[in-house]
Amino acid sequence: MADGSARSRAAGIATARLSEEDYRRNFSDLHPPLSKHEAQVESDRCYFCYDAPCVTACPTSIDIPLFIRQISADNANGAARTILSQNIFGGMCARDCPTETLCEEACVRNLAEDKPVEIGRLQRYATDSLLASGAQPFERGAPSGKRVAVVGGGPAGLACAHRLALHGHAVTVFEAREKLGGLNEYGIAAYKVAGGAAEREVDFLLAVGGMETRTGVALGRDVTLAQLRADFDAVFLGMGLAGVNALGQEGEDLPGVLDAVDYIAELRQAQNLSELPVGRRVVVIGGGMTAIDVAVQSKRLGAEDVTIVYRRGQDAMKASEYEQDLAQTNGVKIKHWGVPRRILTQDGNVSGIEFRYGQTGVDGRLEVTEESFTLDADVIFKAIGQTFIPAVLGESLEALDLSGGRLRVDEERRTSLPDVWAGGDCVAGGSDLTVAAVEDGKQAAESIHAAFSNS
Amino acid sequence: MADLRSEFLGIKSPNPFWLASAPPTDREINVTRAFKAGWGGVVWKTLGEDPPVVNVNGPRYGAVYSADRRLMGFNNIELISDRPLEINLREIKQVKRDWPDRAMVVSLMVPCEEAAWKKILPLVEETGADGVELNFGCPHGMSERGMGSAVGQVPEYVEMVARWCKQHTRMPVIVKLTPNITDVRHPARAARAGGADAVSLINTVNSIVSVDLDLMAPNPHTDGKGTHGGYCGPAVKPMALNMVAEIARDPATQGFPISGIGGVTTWRDAAEFMALGASNVQVCTAAMTYGFKIVEELTDGLKSWMEDKGYQRVDDIVGAAIPNVTDWQFLNLNYVVKARIDQDLCIKCGRCHIVCEDTSHQAITAEKDGHRHFEVIDAECVGCNLCVSVCPVENCITMERMTEGVDPRTGTPIDPAYANWTTHPNNPQAAE
């Protein structure tokens, strides 16, 4: 990562801190794809376990030993079919799944020699191979005459839509943003999805047919749930989390105080990264994946000092250890036990932020002390969580059960309304992972299909 | 200190590792490199009559790989030396003069006529070579011309040619045997009857290593056509070991010296051949896979192991396992083993369970108290060793002998006495 140029030391918030070459390098693939030889060598490490623990650990239950065996037998496209039949976002999940806490954590090779089979990278090898070949392994089922509205064109919604299309149902996907893909398109760090991977996967998914997409149409603004229920035989809600938590501090509306998710979305959509303003001294408040993503990307955009400040200790951070390591090897500093107290300003601009030290209090609760520290900052990112905004449900809200501020669903992802299913980040009890959203969409589609078949 | 010096038919070499007659021993430059690297001897690539044979200009070799492209099996359609006889003889003479302490045996293949052998043997003798090896083994190219394995497959021919050779040279004569025969003991007996001094085995196995599914032609192919070749390398070792043991324990050939050949890759392979009766070993594929430097591992490994075990000389290990090679009917049917899984070593891949469940005796559990747990069910375990064979972790599963009590599978008390099939009540031919 290059950030030593004179430009990068420009004070305050600036664009074009780096050379074109630096941007290209900093935002290219974090993990380059495996070559065929590497994939052959790595696939040979899989033991083809019985009732494999990696499959159990995968939220979408991909038959991992089978697809790896297919790779080793020089059948990469067959491997991709195995993957995609369980997880239509197999390509994106290969890139952004926290495999170190899912399939790769369960790999028996950890017990054998502390080094799991690189399942994620093998999965990417297979899915990349299929997408590059142009083959379409799926076929739309014979039209059933049933129509389903899918709200949200992210992983949950599109996984649901695709599975419904395979069953022959006609799907209309409503997406509030200009582009489909959800967080794959707007949220995942750019260096994990280099080369237009997210968009390519959505195109591949839609190519099976039977899905009409309406972008720029938001629930609660352009359509209502009541309307959708009236117009369609079933509705799937997968609109994610539109709200962001606030700090509740004075100065929060200053131009230098930004929502991390908005900034990442802007970065992902930027045609030219040198036009994206970035601070010289950046402070990120939060302890999850979003905090890591915005911190690392700020550093890679040329910020000089980037510090993540989390209000609790390291073990409470939601970001995986792997992600924390990634941040630190990118030169991001992670400070624990810092609770924001007030935003400091100079001449109407953000100049820093003061924190008070936290500590573990009674019952393990966070206790804020009187001691404090201050960090200089041109930009402060808020990455302290997103929220579901129930108001978009309109008058239907009354009939929908919520839990912890999100939609409550049963095992089949049915809401409390008989013709409404939901999944992804907007439902309660989830893990906020792409792979879990995909599973929600898939399960909901099967449940909708079963409901149609029984009716 | 273990002594690796070897003496085979009076031919001395600093160690028992010879390079087999093959491409690595075709020319002075290669053999000199081999001797510099430390090989104990060579069998010079087979000489024939002038004019020399010609090889194809397309590929000569094909390979069988394990998943990580480790070469497990190798085949070739190369013929005997394609260089003029005079050049080979001159080089042999020079190398033997330069390396007097190394074994120099010359492989020969000429038509099955006494005059042909009578003519070539003195020419070889003149080089100062230590001995000759009769190539009765090549399964391709030469056999169609009535040589190589075409001779080795007919014991009468083997005996006849061996006799001619012993009549026309004072050099030791080794007969190299082909494995492409039903019972290798017959040509070995014939070699001895003909007066040969030793046998070497195995030569390569008839094979097609793979098929090019785009061209629909066997590999390797020349201009779209392929032919069977001679198979060798680690994959053929088990067949070679068996054939060596068959000859070593055959009363008709007992004590007949054997040079072991067939997939020797590490010192352990060599020790196994020797334990089954080979006095030395010949190596080709391993050298053609990794280069001559492997001899350092071979010599050091064999020496270290001999020292660990207290063997002084290589002859101490020759044939050491032969007393324990027997026929099935003499295996002790009262010997009962059960598989034991070391739970500390188990990585829980579950392969022992699924292979036992699907293909054998349903004798390994998959869970215990709702947890993934693999344990042997003694009442079902027949002690077949399948689980040991498929377990990826060495020594995780072992076979443990039951010495007392009742075998829970059969309900029969363990009998410490030896009993075999020859006296078993189910055997219609059982001795009274």
JSON list of N, CA, C and O in Angstrom, two decimals, chain A residues 43-52 63-70 108 117, chain B residues 349-351 354 372:
[
{"chain": "A", "resi": 43, "resn": "SER", "atom": "N", "xyz": [-7.22, -28.47, -3.47]},
{"chain": "A", "resi": 43, "resn": "SER", "atom": "CA", "xyz": [-8.38, -29.38, -3.41]},
{"chain": "A", "resi": 43, "resn": "SER", "atom": "C", "xyz": [-7.93, -30.78, -2.96]},
{"chain": "A", "resi": 43, "resn": "SER", "atom": "O", "xyz": [-8.70, -31.50, -2.35]},
{"chain": "A", "resi": 44, "resn": "ASP", "atom": "N", "xyz": [-6.69, -31.10, -3.23]},
{"chain": "A", "resi": 44, "resn": "ASP", "atom": "CA", "xyz": [-6.18, -32.40, -2.81]},
{"chain": "A", "resi": 44, "resn": "ASP", "atom": "C", "xyz": [-6.10, -32.51, -1.29]},
{"chain": "A", "resi": 44, "resn": "ASP", "atom": "O", "xyz": [-6.01, -33.60, -0.74]},
{"chain": "A", "resi": 45, "resn": "ARG", "atom": "N", "xyz": [-6.16, -31.37, -0.60]},
{"chain": "A", "resi": 45, "resn": "ARG", "atom": "CA", "xyz": [-6.07, -31.42, 0.85]},
{"chain": "A", "resi": 45, "resn": "ARG", "atom": "C", "xyz": [-7.39, -31.83, 1.50]},
{"chain": "A", "resi": 45, "resn": "ARG", "atom": "O", "xyz": [-7.42, -32.19, 2.68]},
{"chain": "A", "resi": 46, "resn": "CYS", "atom": "N", "xyz": [-8.48, -31.75, 0.75]},
{"chain": "A", "resi": 46, "resn": "CYS", "atom": "CA", "xyz": [-9.78, -32.08, 1.35]},
{"chain": "A", "resi": 46, "resn": "CYS", "atom": "C", "xyz": [-9.87, -33.58, 1.57]},
{"chain": "A", "resi": 46, "resn": "CYS", "atom": "O", "xyz": [-9.57, -34.36, 0.69]},
{"chain": "A", "resi": 47, "resn": "TYR", "atom": "N", "xyz": [-10.33, -33.97, 2.76]},
{"chain": "A", "resi": 47, "resn": "TYR", "atom": "CA", "xyz": [-10.42, -35.39, 3.10]},
{"chain": "A", "resi": 47, "resn": "TYR", "atom": "C", "xyz": [-11.74, -36.02, 2.67]},
{"chain": "A", "resi": 47, "resn": "TYR", "atom": "O", "xyz": [-11.95, -37.19, 2.88]},
{"chain": "A", "resi": 48, "resn": "PHE", "atom": "N", "xyz": [-12.65, -35.24, 2.11]},
{"chain": "A", "resi": 48, "resn": "PHE", "atom": "CA", "xyz": [-13.96, -35.78, 1.71]},
{"chain": "A", "resi": 48, "resn": "PHE", "atom": "C", "xyz": [-14.61, -36.43, 2.93]},
{"chain": "A", "resi": 48, "resn": "PHE", "atom": "O", "xyz": [-15.04, -37.59, 2.91]},
{"chain": "A", "resi": 49, "resn": "CYS", "atom": "N", "xyz": [-14.70, -35.66, 4.00]},
{"chain": "A", "resi": 49, "resn": "CYS", "atom": "CA", "xyz": [-15.22, -36.16, 5.27]},
{"chain": "A", "resi": 49, "resn": "CYS", "atom": "C", "xyz": [-16.65, -36.67, 5.13]},
{"chain": "A", "resi": 49, "resn": "CYS", "atom": "O", "xyz": [-17.43, -36.19, 4.32]},
{"chain": "A", "resi": 50, "resn": "TYR", "atom": "N", "xyz": [-16.97, -37.63, 5.98]},
{"chain": "A", "resi": 50, "resn": "TYR", "atom": "CA", "xyz": [-18.35, -38.09, 6.10]},
{"chain": "A", "resi": 50, "resn": "TYR", "atom": "C", "xyz": [-19.13, -37.06, 6.92]},
{"chain": "A", "resi": 50, "resn": "TYR", "atom": "O", "xyz": [-18.62, -36.57, 7.93]},
{"chain": "A", "resi": 51, "resn": "ASP", "atom": "N", "xyz": [-20.34, -36.72, 6.49]},
{"chain": "A", "resi": 51, "resn": "ASP", "atom": "CA", "xyz": [-21.19, -35.79, 7.24]},
{"chain": "A", "resi": 51, "resn": "ASP", "atom": "C", "xyz": [-20.33, -34.58, 7.64]},
{"chain": "A", "resi": 51, "resn": "ASP", "atom": "O", "xyz": [-20.23, -34.22, 8.81]},
{"chain": "A", "resi": 52, "resn": "ALA", "atom": "N", "xyz": [-19.74, -33.98, 6.64]},
{"chain": "A", "resi": 52, "resn": "ALA", "atom": "CA", "xyz": [-18.62, -33.06, 6.88]},
{"chain": "A", "resi": 52, "resn": "ALA", "atom": "C", "xyz": [-18.99, -31.87, 7.76]},
{"chain": "A", "resi": 52, "resn": "ALA", "atom": "O", "xyz": [-20.02, -31.22, 7.53]},
{"chain": "A", "resi": 63, "resn": "ASP", "atom": "N", "xyz": [-22.60, -28.45, -0.31]},
{"chain": "A", "resi": 63, "resn": "ASP", "atom": "CA", "xyz": [-21.90, -29.74, -0.21]},
{"chain": "A", "resi": 63, "resn": "ASP", "atom": "C", "xyz": [-20.42, -29.51, -0.56]},
{"chain": "A", "resi": 63, "resn": "ASP", "atom": "O", "xyz": [-19.98, -29.74, -1.68]},
{"chain": "A", "resi": 64, "resn": "ILE", "atom": "N", "xyz": [-19.69, -29.06, 0.43]},
{"chain": "A", "resi": 64, "resn": "ILE", "atom": "CA", "xyz": [-18.30, -28.63, 0.22]},
{"chain": "A", "resi": 64, "resn": "ILE", "atom": "C", "xyz": [-17.39, -29.78, -0.20]},
{"chain": "A", "resi": 64, "resn": "ILE", "atom": "O", "xyz": [-16.65, -29.66, -1.18]},
{"chain": "A", "resi": 65, "resn": "PRO", "atom": "N", "xyz": [-17.43, -30.94, 0.48]},
{"chain": "A", "resi": 65, "resn": "PRO", "atom": "CA", "xyz": [-16.54, -32.01, 0.03]},
{"chain": "A", "resi": 65, "resn": "PRO", "atom": "C", "xyz": [-16.80, -32.41, -1.42]},
{"chain": "A", "resi": 65, "resn": "PRO", "atom": "O", "xyz": [-15.87, -32.69, -2.16]},
{"chain": "A", "resi": 66, "resn": "LEU", "atom": "N", "xyz": [-18.06, -32.40, -1.81]},
{"chain": "A", "resi": 66, "resn": "LEU", "atom": "CA", "xyz": [-18.36, -32.79, -3.19]},
{"chain": "A", "resi": 66, "resn": "LEU", "atom": "C", "xyz": [-17.81, -31.76, -4.17]},
{"chain": "A", "resi": 66, "resn": "LEU", "atom": "O", "xyz": [-17.18, -32.12, -5.17]},
{"chain": "A", "resi": 67, "resn": "PHE", "atom": "N", "xyz": [-18.03, -30.48, -3.89]},
{"chain": "A", "resi": 67, "resn": "PHE", "atom": "CA", "xyz": [-17.55, -29.50, -4.88]},
{"chain": "A", "resi": 67, "resn": "PHE", "atom": "C", "xyz": [-16.03, -29.48, -4.94]},
{"chain": "A", "resi": 67, "resn": "PHE", "atom": "O", "xyz": [-15.44, -29.29, -6.02]},
{"chain": "A", "resi": 68, "resn": "ILE", "atom": "N", "xyz": [-15.38, -29.73, -3.82]},
{"chain": "A", "resi": 68, "resn": "ILE", "atom": "CA", "xyz": [-13.90, -29.74, -3.86]},
{"chain": "A", "resi": 68, "resn": "ILE", "atom": "C", "xyz": [-13.41, -30.97, -4.62]},
{"chain": "A", "resi": 68, "resn": "ILE", "atom": "O", "xyz": [-12.46, -30.91, -5.38]},
{"chain": "A", "resi": 69, "resn": "ARG", "atom": "N", "xyz": [-14.12, -32.08, -4.44]},
{"chain": "A", "resi": 69, "resn": "ARG", "atom": "CA", "xyz": [-13.74, -33.28, -5.19]},
{"chain": "A", "resi": 69, "resn": "ARG", "atom": "C", "xyz": [-13.94, -33.04, -6.69]},
{"chain": "A", "resi": 69, "resn": "ARG", "atom": "O", "xyz": [-13.16, -33.54, -7.51]},
{"chain": "A", "resi": 70, "resn": "GLN", "atom": "N", "xyz": [-14.99, -32.31, -7.03]},
{"chain": "A", "resi": 70, "resn": "GLN", "atom": "CA", "xyz": [-15.21, -32.01, -8.45]},
{"chain": "A", "resi": 70, "resn": "GLN", "atom": "C", "xyz": [-14.08, -31.14, -9.01]},
{"chain": "A", "resi": 70, "resn": "GLN", "atom": "O", "xyz": [-13.63, -31.35, -10.14]},
{"chain": "A", "resi": 108, "resn": "VAL", "atom": "N", "xyz": [-11.66, -30.28, 9.47]},
{"chain": "A", "resi": 108, "resn": "VAL", "atom": "CA", "xyz": [-10.90, -31.19, 10.34]},
{"chain": "A", "resi": 108, "resn": "VAL", "atom": "C", "xyz": [-9.40, -31.02, 10.19]},
{"chain": "A", "resi": 108, "resn": "VAL", "atom": "O", "xyz": [-8.63, -31.45, 11.04]},
{"chain": "A", "resi": 117, "resn": "VAL", "atom": "N", "xyz": [-8.52, -26.42, 4.91]},
{"chain": "A", "resi": 117, "resn": "VAL", "atom": "CA", "xyz": [-8.58, -26.32, 3.45]},
{"chain": "A", "resi": 117, "resn": "VAL", "atom": "C", "xyz": [-9.13, -24.92, 3.13]},
{"chain": "A", "resi": 117, "resn": "VAL", "atom": "O", "xyz": [-10.03, -24.43, 3.80]},
{"chain": "B", "resi": 349, "resn": "CYS", "atom": "N", "xyz": [-12.76, -36.91, 10.75]},
{"chain": "B", "resi": 349, "resn": "CYS", "atom": "CA", "xyz": [-13.15, -36.79, 9.34]},
{"chain": "B", "resi": 349, "resn": "CYS", "atom": "C", "xyz": [-14.28, -37.77, 9.02]},
{"chain": "B", "resi": 349, "resn": "CYS", "atom": "O", "xyz": [-15.02, -37.58, 8.06]},
{"chain": "B", "resi": 350, "resn": "GLY", "atom": "N", "xyz": [-14.38, -38.84, 9.81]},
{"chain": "B", "resi": 350, "resn": "GLY", "atom": "CA", "xyz": [-15.51, -39.76, 9.63]},
{"chain": "B", "resi": 350, "resn": "GLY", "atom": "C", "xyz": [-15.36, -40.76, 8.50]},
{"chain": "B", "resi": 350, "resn": "GLY", "atom": "O", "xyz": [-16.28, -41.50, 8.18]},
{"chain": "B", "resi": 351, "resn": "ARG", "atom": "N", "xyz": [-14.20, -40.78, 7.88]},
{"chain": "B", "resi": 351, "resn": "ARG", "atom": "CA", "xyz": [-14.05, -41.69, 6.74]},
{"chain": "B", "resi": 351, "resn": "ARG", "atom": "C", "xyz": [-14.07, -43.15, 7.18]},
{"chain": "B", "resi": 351, "resn": "ARG", "atom": "O", "xyz": [-14.59, -44.01, 6.46]},
{"chain": "B", "resi": 354, "resn": "ILE", "atom": "N", "xyz": [-17.77, -44.08, 7.45]},
{"chain": "B", "resi": 354, "resn": "ILE", "atom": "CA", "xyz": [-18.59, -44.21, 6.24]},
{"chain": "B", "resi": 354, "resn": "ILE", "atom": "C", "xyz": [-18.15, -45.39, 5.38]},
{"chain": "B", "resi": 354, "resn": "ILE", "atom": "O", "xyz": [-18.98, -46.07, 4.77]},
{"chain": "B", "resi": 372, "resn": "ARG", "atom": "N", "xyz": [-20.30, -35.78, 17.36]},
{"chain": "B", "resi": 372, "resn": "ARG", "atom": "CA", "xyz": [-19.53, -36.50, 16.35]},
{"chain": "B", "resi": 372, "resn": "ARG", "atom": "C", "xyz": [-18.45, -37.32, 17.07]},
{"chain": "B", "resi": 372, "resn": "ARG", "atom": "O", "xyz": [-17.58, -36.76, 17.73]}
]
